[in-house]
């Protein structure tokens, strides 16, 4: 089912799936940290810069960006958000990650995020 939803989000016009997109937005945090559902969130973020902005704002308003970053699957969603974001949103995400990635209790996550950040800030 997750693959079908991901494909619909990727291929169908926004007007045809506005109810589905709304449901994804409302459940984006839960979808981001699920093994198979995180790809739905990634497809949602790629659909529109507005959806990306809504997603990041939702995480910030609910103090969940760090929580999603420290999840194995959420890490890929945030990495996708960083990859497709531009301008002030990208700068914000980079600064947020730079400021908080060393707070992870697991050295593995710290090193993974450091590697990700080096793609965007080669002088780390």
mmCIF file of C-alpha atoms in Angstrom:
data_model
loop_
_atom_site.group_PDB
_atom_site.id
_atom_site.type_symbol
_atom_site.label_atom_id
_atom_site.label_comp_id
_atom_site.label_asym_id
_atom_site.label_seq_id
_atom_site.Cartn_x
_atom_site.Cartn_y
_atom_site.Cartn_z
ATOM 1 C CA UNK A 1 0.000 0.000 0.000
ATOM 2 C CA UNK A 2 2.783 2.458 0.817
ATOM 3 C CA UNK A 3 4.340 2.036 -2.629
ATOM 4 C CA UNK A 4 0.977 2.683 -4.284
ATOM 5 C CA UNK A 5 0.448 5.870 -2.282
ATOM 6 C CA UNK A 6 4.000 7.025 -3.039
ATOM 7 C CA UNK A 7 3.447 6.444 -6.763
ATOM 8 C CA UNK A 8 0.115 8.292 -6.715
ATOM 9 C CA UNK A 9 1.748 11.252 -4.972
ATOM 10 C CA UNK A 10 4.548 11.273 -7.526
ATOM 11 C CA UNK A 11 2.448 10.882 -10.671
ATOM 12 C CA UNK A 12 -0.997 12.346 -10.106
ATOM 13 C CA UNK A 13 -1.812 16.027 -10.357
ATOM 14 C CA UNK A 14 -2.174 17.850 -7.061
ATOM 15 C CA UNK A 15 -5.798 18.795 -7.783
ATOM 16 C CA UNK A 16 -6.776 15.129 -8.069
ATOM 17 C CA UNK A 17 -5.227 14.085 -4.766
ATOM 18 C CA UNK A 18 -5.699 17.112 -2.520
ATOM 19 C CA UNK A 19 -7.482 15.027 0.150
ATOM 20 C CA UNK A 20 -4.665 12.466 0.132
ATOM 21 C CA UNK A 21 -2.041 15.205 0.380
ATOM 22 C CA UNK A 22 -3.898 16.713 3.313
ATOM 23 C CA UNK A 23 -3.894 13.350 5.111
ATOM 24 C CA UNK A 24 -0.169 12.966 4.457
ATOM 25 C CA UNK A 25 0.475 16.456 5.842
ATOM 26 C CA UNK A 26 -1.521 15.706 9.001
ATOM 27 C CA UNK A 27 0.391 12.449 9.541
ATOM 28 C CA UNK A 28 3.760 13.478 8.164
ATOM 29 C CA UNK A 29 5.710 12.947 11.373
ATOM 30 C CA UNK A 30 4.419 9.403 11.855
ATOM 31 C CA UNK A 31 4.969 8.639 8.179
ATOM 32 C CA UNK A 32 8.522 10.029 8.348
ATOM 33 C CA UNK A 33 9.663 7.605 11.001
ATOM 34 C CA UNK A 34 8.043 4.480 9.581
ATOM 35 C CA UNK A 35 10.177 1.899 7.797
ATOM 36 C CA UNK A 36 8.056 1.732 4.668
ATOM 37 C CA UNK A 37 6.077 4.964 4.936
ATOM 38 C CA UNK A 38 9.002 7.396 5.043
ATOM 39 C CA UNK A 39 9.184 7.220 1.244
ATOM 40 C CA UNK A 40 5.641 8.620 1.102
ATOM 41 C CA UNK A 41 6.833 11.676 3.001
ATOM 42 C CA UNK A 42 9.805 12.023 0.667
ATOM 43 C CA UNK A 43 7.493 11.943 -2.380
ATOM 44 C CA UNK A 44 5.219 14.492 -0.682
ATOM 45 C CA UNK A 45 8.160 16.841 -0.091
ATOM 46 C CA UNK A 46 9.251 16.552 -3.720
ATOM 47 C CA UNK A 47 5.743 17.337 -4.978
ATOM 48 C CA UNK A 48 5.901 21.045 -4.150
ATOM 49 C CA UNK A 49 8.146 23.564 -2.383
ATOM 50 C CA UNK A 50 5.038 24.578 -0.418
ATOM 51 C CA UNK A 51 4.679 21.043 0.970
ATOM 52 C CA UNK A 52 8.331 21.055 1.986
ATOM 53 C CA UNK A 53 7.862 24.340 3.820
ATOM 54 C CA UNK A 54 4.658 23.111 5.523
ATOM 55 C CA UNK A 55 6.436 19.948 6.636
ATOM 56 C CA UNK A 56 9.430 21.771 8.137
ATOM 57 C CA UNK A 57 7.177 24.332 9.829
ATOM 58 C CA UNK A 58 5.081 21.522 11.307
ATOM 59 C CA UNK A 59 8.197 19.858 12.724
ATOM 60 C CA UNK A 60 9.427 23.125 14.196
ATOM 61 C CA UNK A 61 6.088 24.143 15.724
ATOM 62 C CA UNK A 62 5.871 20.772 17.460
ATOM 63 C CA UNK A 63 9.572 20.560 18.386
ATOM 64 C CA UNK A 64 9.956 17.357 16.382
ATOM 65 C CA UNK A 65 12.718 18.111 13.883
ATOM 66 C CA UNK A 66 15.403 16.699 16.193
ATOM 67 C CA UNK A 67 13.253 13.622 16.889
ATOM 68 C CA UNK A 68 12.790 12.920 13.194
ATOM 69 C CA UNK A 69 16.513 13.483 12.581
ATOM 70 C CA UNK A 70 17.459 10.843 15.140
ATOM 71 C CA UNK A 71 15.209 8.180 13.639
ATOM 72 C CA UNK A 72 16.779 5.788 11.110
ATOM 73 C CA UNK A 73 14.071 6.459 8.519
ATOM 74 C CA UNK A 74 13.410 10.062 9.474
ATOM 75 C CA UNK A 75 17.066 10.791 8.794
ATOM 76 C CA UNK A 76 16.474 10.017 5.116
ATOM 77 C CA UNK A 77 13.420 12.269 5.011
ATOM 78 C CA UNK A 78 15.357 15.200 6.485
ATOM 79 C CA UNK A 79 18.238 14.435 4.140
ATOM 80 C CA UNK A 80 15.773 14.593 1.207
ATOM 81 C CA UNK A 81 14.381 17.882 2.558
ATOM 82 C CA UNK A 82 17.894 19.284 2.715
ATOM 83 C CA UNK A 83 18.660 18.087 -0.802
ATOM 84 C CA UNK A 84 15.591 19.637 -2.427
ATOM 85 C CA UNK A 85 15.358 22.811 -0.344
ATOM 86 C CA UNK A 86 16.759 26.093 -1.581
ATOM 87 C CA UNK A 87 17.526 29.556 -0.307
ATOM 88 C CA UNK A 88 16.576 30.489 3.248
ATOM 89 C CA UNK A 89 14.930 27.132 3.964
ATOM 90 C CA UNK A 90 18.097 25.228 3.036
ATOM 91 C CA UNK A 91 20.202 27.628 5.097
ATOM 92 C CA UNK A 92 17.872 27.176 8.041
ATOM 93 C CA UNK A 93 18.012 23.370 7.801
ATOM 94 C CA UNK A 94 21.794 23.379 7.480
ATOM 95 C CA UNK A 95 22.178 25.662 10.492
ATOM 96 C CA UNK A 96 19.738 23.597 12.531
ATOM 97 C CA UNK A 97 21.538 20.361 11.740
ATOM 98 C CA UNK A 98 24.959 21.912 12.361
ATOM 99 C CA UNK A 99 23.790 23.201 15.743
ATOM 100 C CA UNK A 100 22.120 19.992 16.925
ATOM 101 C CA UNK A 101 23.640 16.907 15.310
ATOM 102 C CA UNK A 102 26.333 16.621 17.980
ATOM 103 C CA UNK A 103 23.584 16.270 20.625
ATOM 104 C CA UNK A 104 22.765 12.730 19.534
ATOM 105 C CA UNK A 105 23.662 10.156 22.170
ATOM 106 C CA UNK A 106 24.776 7.697 19.488
ATOM 107 C CA UNK A 107 28.152 8.358 17.846
ATOM 108 C CA UNK A 108 26.928 6.484 14.759
ATOM 109 C CA UNK A 109 24.263 9.125 14.123
ATOM 110 C CA UNK A 110 26.716 11.940 14.770
ATOM 111 C CA UNK A 111 29.113 10.545 12.171
ATOM 112 C CA UNK A 112 26.298 9.936 9.662
ATOM 113 C CA UNK A 113 25.066 13.517 9.990
ATOM 114 C CA UNK A 114 28.612 14.847 9.787
ATOM 115 C CA UNK A 115 29.044 12.992 6.491
ATOM 116 C CA UNK A 116 25.755 14.404 5.204
ATOM 117 C CA UNK A 117 26.730 17.926 6.216
ATOM 118 C CA UNK A 118 30.102 17.646 4.490
ATOM 119 C CA UNK A 119 28.239 17.434 1.166
ATOM 120 C CA UNK A 120 26.885 20.940 1.797
ATOM 121 C CA UNK A 121 29.602 22.479 3.926
ATOM 122 C CA UNK A 122 32.917 20.931 2.821
ATOM 123 C CA UNK A 123 34.957 22.782 5.442
ATOM 124 C CA UNK A 124 33.409 21.085 8.475
#
